[in-house]
Each structure stands twice: as structure tokens, then as C-alpha cells.
PDB file of C-alpha atoms in Angstrom:
ATOM      1  CA  MET A   1    -113.675 -82.948-170.896  1.00  0.00           C
ATOM      2  CA  ILE A   2    -115.270 -79.859-172.273  1.00  0.00           C
ATOM      3  CA  VAL A   3    -114.298 -79.006-176.030  1.00  0.00           C
ATOM      4  CA  PRO A   4    -114.591 -75.318-176.550  1.00  0.00           C
ATOM      5  CA  GLY A   5    -116.282 -73.981-179.712  1.00  0.00           C
ATOM      6  CA  TYR A   6    -113.636 -72.476-182.396  1.00  0.00           C
ATOM      7  CA  LEU A   7    -114.042 -70.471-185.620  1.00  0.00           C
ATOM      8  CA  GLU A   8    -114.950 -71.946-189.199  1.00  0.00           C
ATOM      9  CA  PRO A   9    -114.780 -76.218-187.851  1.00  0.00           C
ATOM     10  CA  ALA A  10    -113.090 -78.470-189.670  1.00  0.00           C
ATOM     11  CA  ASP A  11    -111.688 -81.784-188.294  1.00  0.00           C
ATOM     12  CA  PRO A  12    -108.921 -80.480-185.475  1.00  0.00           C
ATOM     13  CA  GLY A  13    -106.375 -83.617-186.798  1.00  0.00           C
ATOM     14  CA  LEU A  14    -105.595 -87.459-185.508  1.00  0.00           C
ATOM     15  CA  GLU A  15    -104.026 -85.695-181.982  1.00  0.00           C
ATOM     16  CA  VAL A  16    -106.962 -84.678-181.078  1.00  0.00           C
ATOM     17  CA  THR A  17    -109.949 -87.043-182.013  1.00  0.00           C
ATOM     18  CA  ALA A  18    -107.919 -89.488-180.930  1.00  0.00           C
ATOM     19  CA  ALA A  19    -107.457 -87.927-177.305  1.00  0.00           C
ATOM     20  CA  LEU A  20    -110.967 -87.353-177.266  1.00  0.00           C
ATOM     21  CA  ALA A  21    -111.938 -90.991-178.815  1.00  0.00           C
ATOM     22  CA  GLY A  22    -109.353 -92.078-175.856  1.00  0.00           C
ATOM     23  CA  ALA A  23    -111.256 -90.201-173.255  1.00  0.00           C
ATOM     24  CA  ALA A  24    -114.524 -91.228-174.198  1.00  0.00           C
ATOM     25  CA  ALA A  25    -113.200 -94.500-174.461  1.00  0.00           C
ATOM     26  CA  ARG A  26    -111.448 -94.637-170.284  1.00  0.00           C
ATOM     27  CA  GLY A  27    -115.171 -93.239-169.398  1.00  0.00           C
ATOM     28  CA  ILE A  28    -114.417 -89.729-168.812  1.00  0.00           C
ATOM     29  CA  ARG A  29    -117.744 -87.959-170.043  1.00  0.00           C
ATOM     30  CA  VAL A  30    -117.424 -85.451-172.459  1.00  0.00           C
ATOM     31  CA  ALA A  31    -119.008 -82.499-173.706  1.00  0.00           C
ATOM     32  CA  SER A  32    -119.052 -79.346-176.390  1.00  0.00           C
ATOM     33  CA  ILE A  33    -120.089 -75.731-176.892  1.00  0.00           C
ATOM     34  CA  CYS A  34    -121.322 -74.528-180.351  1.00  0.00           C
ATOM     35  CA  THR A  35    -119.134 -75.793-182.902  1.00  0.00           C
ATOM     36  CA  GLY A  36    -117.195 -77.758-180.528  1.00  0.00           C
ATOM     37  CA  ALA A  37    -119.395 -80.174-182.224  1.00  0.00           C
ATOM     38  CA  PHE A  38    -117.734 -80.964-185.083  1.00  0.00           C
ATOM     39  CA  ALA A  39    -114.269 -82.206-182.685  1.00  0.00           C
ATOM     40  CA  LEU A  40    -116.606 -84.554-181.574  1.00  0.00           C
ATOM     41  CA  ALA A  41    -118.053 -85.587-184.548  1.00  0.00           C
ATOM     42  CA  ALA A  42    -114.860 -86.306-186.058  1.00  0.00           C
ATOM     43  CA  ALA A  43    -113.706 -88.364-183.786  1.00  0.00           C
ATOM     44  CA  GLY A  44    -116.895 -90.579-183.729  1.00  0.00           C
ATOM     45  CA  LEU A  45    -118.715 -89.884-180.651  1.00  0.00           C
ATOM     46  CA  LEU A  46    -121.436 -88.614-181.850  1.00  0.00           C
ATOM     47  CA  ASP A  47    -122.614 -90.820-184.559  1.00  0.00           C
ATOM     48  CA  GLY A  48    -125.476 -92.968-184.004  1.00  0.00           C
ATOM     49  CA  ARG A  49    -126.881 -89.867-181.228  1.00  0.00           C
ATOM     50  CA  ARG A  50    -128.816 -86.723-181.272  1.00  0.00           C
ATOM     51  CA  ALA A  51    -126.226 -83.855-181.493  1.00  0.00           C
ATOM     52  CA  THR A  52    -126.842 -79.703-181.222  1.00  0.00           C
ATOM     53  CA  THR A  53    -124.180 -77.029-182.468  1.00  0.00           C
ATOM     54  CA  HIS A  54    -124.458 -73.737-183.207  1.00  0.00           C
ATOM     55  CA  TRP A  55    -127.472 -73.006-186.010  1.00  0.00           C
ATOM     56  CA  LEU A  56    -125.557 -71.937-188.073  1.00  0.00           C
ATOM     57  CA  TYR A  57    -123.548 -74.736-188.845  1.00  0.00           C
ATOM     58  CA  ALA A  58    -126.471 -77.059-188.424  1.00  0.00           C
ATOM     59  CA  GLN A  59    -126.794 -77.683-191.880  1.00  0.00           C
ATOM     60  CA  ALA A  60    -122.626 -78.231-192.268  1.00  0.00           C
ATOM     61  CA  LEU A  61    -122.545 -80.532-189.349  1.00  0.00           C
ATOM     62  CA  ALA A  62    -125.375 -82.745-190.825  1.00  0.00           C
ATOM     63  CA  ARG A  63    -123.836 -82.918-194.626  1.00  0.00           C
ATOM     64  CA  ARG A  64    -120.180 -83.626-193.173  1.00  0.00           C
ATOM     65  CA  TYR A  65    -121.622 -85.560-190.248  1.00  0.00           C
ATOM     66  CA  PRO A  66    -124.670 -88.066-191.290  1.00  0.00           C
ATOM     67  CA  ARG A  67    -124.440 -90.723-189.324  1.00  0.00           C
ATOM     68  CA  VAL A  68    -125.036 -87.674-186.862  1.00  0.00           C
ATOM     69  CA  THR A  69    -128.617 -86.781-185.704  1.00  0.00           C
ATOM     70  CA  VAL A  70    -128.592 -82.614-185.851  1.00  0.00           C
ATOM     71  CA  VAL A  71    -131.138 -81.380-184.207  1.00  0.00           C
ATOM     72  CA  PRO A  72    -130.621 -77.367-184.314  1.00  0.00           C
ATOM     73  CA  GLU A  73    -133.421 -76.147-182.014  1.00  0.00           C
ATOM     74  CA  ASP A  74    -132.716 -77.791-179.312  1.00  0.00           C
ATOM     75  CA  LEU A  75    -130.895 -75.377-176.933  1.00  0.00           C
ATOM     76  CA  TYR A  76    -128.548 -78.550-175.968  1.00  0.00           C
ATOM     77  CA  ILE A  77    -128.325 -82.679-176.003  1.00  0.00           C
ATOM     78  CA  ASP A  78    -127.308 -84.838-172.950  1.00  0.00           C
ATOM     79  CA  GLU A  79    -126.638 -88.888-174.586  1.00  0.00           C
ATOM     80  CA  GLY A  80    -125.492 -89.580-171.033  1.00  0.00           C
ATOM     81  CA  GLN A  81    -122.038 -89.930-171.582  1.00  0.00           C
ATOM     82  CA  VAL A  82    -122.105 -86.906-174.326  1.00  0.00           C
ATOM     83  CA  LEU A  83    -123.522 -83.868-174.616  1.00  0.00           C
ATOM     84  CA  THR A  84    -123.690 -81.328-177.169  1.00  0.00           C
ATOM     85  CA  SER A  85    -124.741 -77.443-176.727  1.00  0.00           C
ATOM     86  CA  GLY A  86    -125.727 -74.835-179.741  1.00  0.00           C
ATOM     87  CA  GLY A  87    -124.723 -70.751-179.399  1.00  0.00           C
ATOM     88  CA  VAL A  88    -122.121 -70.222-176.223  1.00  0.00           C
ATOM     89  CA  SER A  89    -124.871 -68.700-173.943  1.00  0.00           C
ATOM     90  CA  SER A  90    -126.403 -72.407-175.016  1.00  0.00           C
ATOM     91  CA  GLY A  91    -123.019 -74.098-173.401  1.00  0.00           C
ATOM     92  CA  LEU A  92    -123.951 -72.061-170.022  1.00  0.00           C
ATOM     93  CA  ASP A  93    -126.567 -73.678-170.586  1.00  0.00           C
ATOM     94  CA  LEU A  94    -125.394 -76.697-170.560  1.00  0.00           C
ATOM     95  CA  CYS A  95    -122.657 -76.187-167.789  1.00  0.00           C
ATOM     96  CA  LEU A  96    -125.276 -75.419-165.441  1.00  0.00           C
ATOM     97  CA  HIS A  97    -127.063 -78.553-167.038  1.00  0.00           C
ATOM     98  CA  LEU A  98    -124.720 -80.473-165.744  1.00  0.00           C
ATOM     99  CA  ILE A  99    -124.313 -79.110-162.001  1.00  0.00           C
ATOM    100  CA  ARG A 100    -127.546 -79.711-161.318  1.00  0.00           C
ATOM    101  CA  ARG A 101    -127.541 -83.607-162.729  1.00  0.00           C
ATOM    102  CA  ASP A 102    -124.296 -83.412-160.750  1.00  0.00           C
ATOM    103  CA  HIS A 103    -125.207 -81.975-157.679  1.00  0.00           C
ATOM    104  CA  GLY A 104    -128.470 -80.786-157.347  1.00  0.00           C
ATOM    105  CA  PRO A 105    -131.156 -77.395-158.262  1.00  0.00           C
ATOM    106  CA  ARG A 106    -129.827 -76.320-155.081  1.00  0.00           C
ATOM    107  CA  LEU A 107    -125.980 -75.995-156.040  1.00  0.00           C
ATOM    108  CA  ALA A 108    -126.749 -74.873-159.726  1.00  0.00           C
ATOM    109  CA  ASN A 109    -129.066 -72.282-158.536  1.00  0.00           C
ATOM    110  CA  GLN A 110    -126.690 -70.925-156.946  1.00  0.00           C
ATOM    111  CA  GLN A 111    -124.541 -70.531-159.752  1.00  0.00           C
ATOM    112  CA  ALA A 112    -126.664 -69.597-161.736  1.00  0.00           C
ATOM    113  CA  ARG A 113    -127.398 -66.171-159.326  1.00  0.00           C
ATOM    114  CA  LEU A 114    -123.467 -65.726-159.260  1.00  0.00           C
ATOM    115  CA  LEU A 115    -123.186 -65.651-163.307  1.00  0.00           C
ATOM    116  CA  VAL A 116    -126.988 -63.987-162.937  1.00  0.00           C
ATOM    117  CA  ALA A 117    -128.244 -66.296-166.275  1.00  0.00           C
ATOM    118  CA  ALA A 118    -131.164 -67.776-166.290  1.00  0.00           C
ATOM    119  CA  PRO A 119    -131.554 -70.479-163.082  1.00  0.00           C
ATOM    120  CA  HIS A 120    -132.593 -73.506-165.778  1.00  0.00           C
ATOM    121  CA  ARG A 121    -133.881 -73.991-169.698  1.00  0.00           C
ATOM    122  CA  THR A 122    -134.577 -76.923-170.463  1.00  0.00           C
ATOM    123  CA  SER A 123    -132.523 -78.905-173.097  1.00  0.00           C
ATOM    124  CA  GLY A 124    -135.538 -78.798-175.974  1.00  0.00           C
ATOM    125  CA  GLN A 125    -136.475 -74.802-175.282  1.00  0.00           C
ATOM    126  CA  ALA A 126    -135.646 -73.452-179.033  1.00  0.00           C
ATOM    127  CA  PRO A 127    -133.490 -71.070-179.596  1.00  0.00           C
ATOM    128  CA  PHE A 128    -134.437 -67.798-180.656  1.00  0.00           C
ATOM    129  CA  ILE A 129    -132.998 -68.204-184.004  1.00  0.00           C
ATOM    130  CA  ASP A 130    -133.313 -65.631-187.121  1.00  0.00           C
ATOM    131  CA  LEU A 131    -135.577 -67.836-189.395  1.00  0.00           C
ATOM    132  CA  PRO A 132    -136.449 -65.752-192.582  1.00  0.00           C
ATOM    133  CA  VAL A 133    -139.073 -67.145-194.704  1.00  0.00           C
ATOM    134  CA  ARG A 134    -137.131 -69.408-197.956  1.00  0.00           C
ATOM    135  CA  PRO A 135    -136.934 -66.627-200.343  1.00  0.00           C
ATOM    136  CA  ALA A 136    -137.789 -67.444-204.119  1.00  0.00           C
ATOM    137  CA  PRO A 137    -135.755 -66.981-207.238  1.00  0.00           C
ATOM    138  CA  SER A 138    -135.736 -63.077-208.725  1.00  0.00           C
ATOM    139  CA  ASP A 139    -137.166 -64.508-211.777  1.00  0.00           C
ATOM    140  CA  SER A 140    -140.500 -66.443-209.576  1.00  0.00           C
ATOM    141  CA  PRO A 141    -144.280 -64.970-210.245  1.00  0.00           C
ATOM    142  CA  PRO A 142    -145.262 -61.820-208.256  1.00  0.00           C
ATOM    143  CA  LEU A 143    -147.500 -64.034-206.607  1.00  0.00           C
ATOM    144  CA  TYR A 144    -145.048 -64.649-203.574  1.00  0.00           C
ATOM    145  CA  ASP A 145    -144.937 -61.111-202.901  1.00  0.00           C
ATOM    146  CA  TRP A 146    -149.023 -60.769-203.180  1.00  0.00           C
ATOM    147  CA  ALA A 147    -148.981 -63.449-200.340  1.00  0.00           C
ATOM    148  CA  LEU A 148    -147.135 -61.447-198.274  1.00  0.00           C
ATOM    149  CA  ARG A 149    -149.206 -58.063-198.260  1.00  0.00           C
ATOM    150  CA  ASN A 150    -152.152 -60.597-198.339  1.00  0.00           C
ATOM    151  CA  LEU A 151    -150.995 -62.570-195.290  1.00  0.00           C
ATOM    152  CA  HIS A 152    -154.079 -61.662-192.517  1.00  0.00           C
ATOM    153  CA  GLN A 153    -156.220 -63.254-195.239  1.00  0.00           C
ATOM    154  CA  PRO A 154    -157.580 -66.972-195.108  1.00  0.00           C
ATOM    155  CA  LEU A 155    -155.714 -68.150-198.144  1.00  0.00           C
ATOM    156  CA  THR A 156    -155.979 -71.174-199.987  1.00  0.00           C
ATOM    157  CA  VAL A 157    -154.035 -73.419-202.295  1.00  0.00           C
ATOM    158  CA  ASP A 158    -156.536 -72.936-204.703  1.00  0.00           C
ATOM    159  CA  GLN A 159    -157.357 -69.014-204.013  1.00  0.00           C
ATOM    160  CA  LEU A 160    -153.161 -69.264-205.213  1.00  0.00           C
ATOM    161  CA  ALA A 161    -153.849 -70.638-207.916  1.00  0.00           C
ATOM    162  CA  ARG A 162    -156.216 -68.713-209.216  1.00  0.00           C
ATOM    163  CA  ARG A 163    -153.909 -65.610-208.455  1.00  0.00           C
ATOM    164  CA  ALA A 164    -151.196 -67.226-210.133  1.00  0.00           C
ATOM    165  CA  GLY A 165    -153.507 -68.690-213.294  1.00  0.00           C
ATOM    166  CA  MET A 166    -152.260 -72.334-212.852  1.00  0.00           C
ATOM    167  CA  SER A 167    -153.278 -75.504-211.472  1.00  0.00           C
ATOM    168  CA  ARG A 168    -153.342 -76.866-208.495  1.00  0.00           C
ATOM    169  CA  ARG A 169    -150.940 -79.364-209.446  1.00  0.00           C
ATOM    170  CA  THR A 170    -149.310 -76.429-211.106  1.00  0.00           C
ATOM    171  CA  LEU A 171    -149.216 -74.082-208.461  1.00  0.00           C
ATOM    172  CA  ILE A 172    -148.165 -76.857-205.460  1.00  0.00           C
ATOM    173  CA  ARG A 173    -145.184 -78.125-207.947  1.00  0.00           C
ATOM    174  CA  ARG A 174    -144.727 -74.255-208.666  1.00  0.00           C
ATOM    175  CA  PHE A 175    -143.665 -73.595-204.585  1.00  0.00           C
ATOM    176  CA  ARG A 176    -141.945 -76.821-204.468  1.00  0.00           C
ATOM    177  CA  THR A 177    -139.848 -75.940-207.505  1.00  0.00           C
ATOM    178  CA  ASP A 178    -139.405 -72.697-205.982  1.00  0.00           C
ATOM    179  CA  THR A 179    -139.199 -72.702-201.867  1.00  0.00           C
ATOM    180  CA  GLY A 180    -138.789 -76.134-201.137  1.00  0.00           C
ATOM    181  CA  LEU A 181    -141.810 -76.040-199.603  1.00  0.00           C
ATOM    182  CA  PRO A 182    -145.783 -77.072-200.211  1.00  0.00           C
ATOM    183  CA  PRO A 183    -147.503 -73.816-200.360  1.00  0.00           C
ATOM    184  CA  MET A 184    -149.512 -73.627-196.934  1.00  0.00           C
ATOM    185  CA  ARG A 185    -146.012 -74.800-194.660  1.00  0.00           C
ATOM    186  CA  TRP A 186    -144.351 -71.442-196.755  1.00  0.00           C
ATOM    187  CA  LEU A 187    -147.306 -69.379-196.301  1.00  0.00           C
ATOM    188  CA  LEU A 188    -147.498 -70.998-191.932  1.00  0.00           C
ATOM    189  CA  ASP A 189    -143.583 -69.858-191.632  1.00  0.00           C
ATOM    190  CA  ALA A 190    -144.288 -66.586-193.606  1.00  0.00           C
ATOM    191  CA  ARG A 191    -147.207 -65.880-190.852  1.00  0.00           C
ATOM    192  CA  LEU A 192    -144.548 -67.198-187.995  1.00  0.00           C
ATOM    193  CA  ALA A 193    -142.270 -64.353-189.031  1.00  0.00           C
ATOM    194  CA  ARG A 194    -144.308 -62.462-189.131  1.00  0.00           C
ATOM    195  CA  ALA A 195    -145.530 -62.782-185.515  1.00  0.00           C
ATOM    196  CA  ARG A 196    -142.385 -62.753-184.780  1.00  0.00           C
ATOM    197  CA  GLU A 197    -141.712 -59.108-185.774  1.00  0.00           C
ATOM    198  CA  LEU A 198    -144.915 -57.659-184.616  1.00  0.00           C
ATOM    199  CA  LEU A 199    -144.310 -58.862-181.196  1.00  0.00           C
ATOM    200  CA  GLU A 200    -140.512 -57.665-180.848  1.00  0.00           C
ATOM    201  CA  ALA A 201    -142.014 -54.657-181.437  1.00  0.00           C
ATOM    202  CA  GLY A 202    -144.635 -54.923-178.526  1.00  0.00           C
ATOM    203  CA  ASP A 203    -147.038 -52.637-179.713  1.00  0.00           C
ATOM    204  CA  ARG A 204    -149.939 -55.138-180.136  1.00  0.00           C
ATOM    205  CA  THR A 205    -152.459 -57.424-178.845  1.00  0.00           C
ATOM    206  CA  VAL A 206    -151.809 -60.678-179.433  1.00  0.00           C
ATOM    207  CA  GLU A 207    -155.691 -60.852-180.464  1.00  0.00           C
ATOM    208  CA  ALA A 208    -154.425 -57.934-183.501  1.00  0.00           C
ATOM    209  CA  VAL A 209    -150.763 -59.701-184.149  1.00  0.00           C
ATOM    210  CA  ALA A 210    -153.230 -63.263-184.772  1.00  0.00           C
ATOM    211  CA  ARG A 211    -155.314 -60.622-186.418  1.00  0.00           C
ATOM    212  CA  HIS A 212    -152.537 -59.383-188.830  1.00  0.00           C
ATOM    213  CA  CYS A 213    -150.844 -62.622-189.511  1.00  0.00           C
ATOM    214  CA  GLY A 214    -153.911 -64.593-190.568  1.00  0.00           C
ATOM    215  CA  LEU A 215    -153.401 -66.871-187.594  1.00  0.00           C
ATOM    216  CA  GLY A 216    -157.288 -67.771-186.416  1.00  0.00           C
ATOM    217  CA  THR A 217    -158.148 -67.157-183.417  1.00  0.00           C
ATOM    218  CA  PRO A 218    -155.480 -66.006-180.327  1.00  0.00           C
ATOM    219  CA  ALA A 219    -155.991 -69.344-178.717  1.00  0.00           C
ATOM    220  CA  ASN A 220    -154.636 -70.759-181.903  1.00  0.00           C
ATOM    221  CA  PHE A 221    -152.280 -68.657-182.354  1.00  0.00           C
ATOM    222  CA  ARG A 222    -150.719 -69.233-179.028  1.00  0.00           C
ATOM    223  CA  THR A 223    -150.540 -73.203-180.252  1.00  0.00           C
ATOM    224  CA  LEU A 224    -148.997 -72.780-183.563  1.00  0.00           C
ATOM    225  CA  PHE A 225    -146.625 -70.434-182.102  1.00  0.00           C
ATOM    226  CA  LYS A 226    -145.487 -72.314-179.104  1.00  0.00           C
ATOM    227  CA  ALA A 227    -145.419 -75.493-181.094  1.00  0.00           C
ATOM    228  CA  GLN A 228    -143.124 -73.836-183.972  1.00  0.00           C
ATOM    229  CA  VAL A 229    -141.186 -71.198-181.836  1.00  0.00           C
ATOM    230  CA  GLY A 230    -141.264 -73.207-178.082  1.00  0.00           C
ATOM    231  CA  VAL A 231    -142.924 -70.492-176.147  1.00  0.00           C
ATOM    232  CA  PRO A 232    -146.271 -68.513-176.114  1.00  0.00           C
ATOM    233  CA  PRO A 233    -146.498 -65.625-177.273  1.00  0.00           C
ATOM    234  CA  SER A 234    -146.647 -63.624-174.886  1.00  0.00           C
ATOM    235  CA  VAL A 235    -142.985 -65.261-173.284  1.00  0.00           C
ATOM    236  CA  TYR A 236    -141.353 -64.652-176.887  1.00  0.00           C
ATOM    237  CA  ARG A 237    -142.748 -60.814-176.521  1.00  0.00           C
ATOM    238  CA  GLU A 238    -141.685 -59.969-172.753  1.00  0.00           C
ATOM    239  CA  THR A 239    -137.851 -61.628-174.139  1.00  0.00           C
ATOM    240  CA  PHE A 240    -137.554 -58.861-176.023  1.00  0.00           C
ATOM    241  CA  THR A 241    -139.437 -55.900-175.000  1.00  0.00           C
ATOM    242  CA  GLY A 242    -139.120 -56.544-171.370  1.00  0.00           C
TER     243      GLY A 242
END
């Protein structure tokens, strides 16, 4: 039983949730595409499980159903009898995964070719979602703009504190208040966001991007980028530039 996504997800009502819960109780496999995860959660089928949904609605799913472990960075999650997927294209990955699981890779690859789709994207491959740097409030000091203009520099917490005219402890507290992050994590997110912009433009080498964003050696940049984004810089650039 596959539940498709729907706009403005909410509890679909007792008739639907009872049907889903009853199907699961009879051993029927249940899956969701995109925001269809809200229906599974309303039926209690995601309690104590890992699940994903479209990244725009991931926080809402986590708030509304705290017993669900929401993992928005995964394309799809297979929990055995219950499966969930991210956006619409991730739902296609999930369906191909089900074919592969039930009938093997040969049939799954045949179907992928018919659909002109990637034959296999693993569940843990992060989707290329928009993850902007968390902005500071309008009344925050100009330090944030200065830092964004100087990402190529080897910035430190002490250097930022001197620039802002604050103590180290005050600066860390201010960053957490303004952005919800410690200073170095905010800087890493800013550097990775800038790196993604430059890679999407496609006119700089990986070495030049690493240098421009202050992410160290090309090897260090590749390691950080793959850990945070899910794919190496070269693969990310190829995805956007061909």
C-alpha cells in the first residue's frame, strides 16, 4: 500500500488512518511518497521508527509526531514493513528499491531504463536541498557580513571576537542567540554554501573553490563536502553543470 503526497499535510482522518493501521496489522507493506509520511505517522505506523519526508515539511513532521525519528537528509528509508521517501523523485527511487528488494537488480534496472531514471540511488544519499546559512537578525552586528566577505581567510573564534569587540564567551553566546549555532559551525555552513554556489557555476577548479571558501587543501575540502552534502564536489558539480 503506497500513500502519495498531498498538499498542506494534516491528519487524513479516522477512516484513512484505520485502513492504514489495519493493513499493517495484516502484514501488508506500507510506504509513503513525499508528504504521505504524515498519514503514516497519524496512523501510528512511524512511532519508534526512522522516517523521511519532503525536506520542506520535515520539521513539521518532527514537531507534530515526536515519537518519529525524522531524517530529512535521506532520500528514502526502509524500515522493513514500513518505508518512507522524500520528494516526488525520491518516491521513484523508493519504488525502484522495492522492485530491487523483491525481484532483484536486473528487473529494477530494466524498469529504471524505461523510466529514464537513475538505476539505483542509495537511501542514505543526501538530496541536493537548499540549505542556506542561517541569517542573523537585522539588528545584529556587522560581523556576520564581514565574515561572509572573508571566508577565504583562516578565521578563528578569537579573531571574530576581536573584530566584534567582544570577549570570546560573549561572542559564542551572541552567535547562539542570533543563529542557533556556535561560531565555527556557522562558518562551516557558510563556507559549504558558498562552495555549492561556485560548483554549480562550474567555472572554477575544485582546488580554487576550496581556496576561495577557506576549506583548506583539496583533500580536506573533498572530505568535508562529502560528509556534509553526501557526494564529492566533482559529482555535485557534474550534477548541476553536466
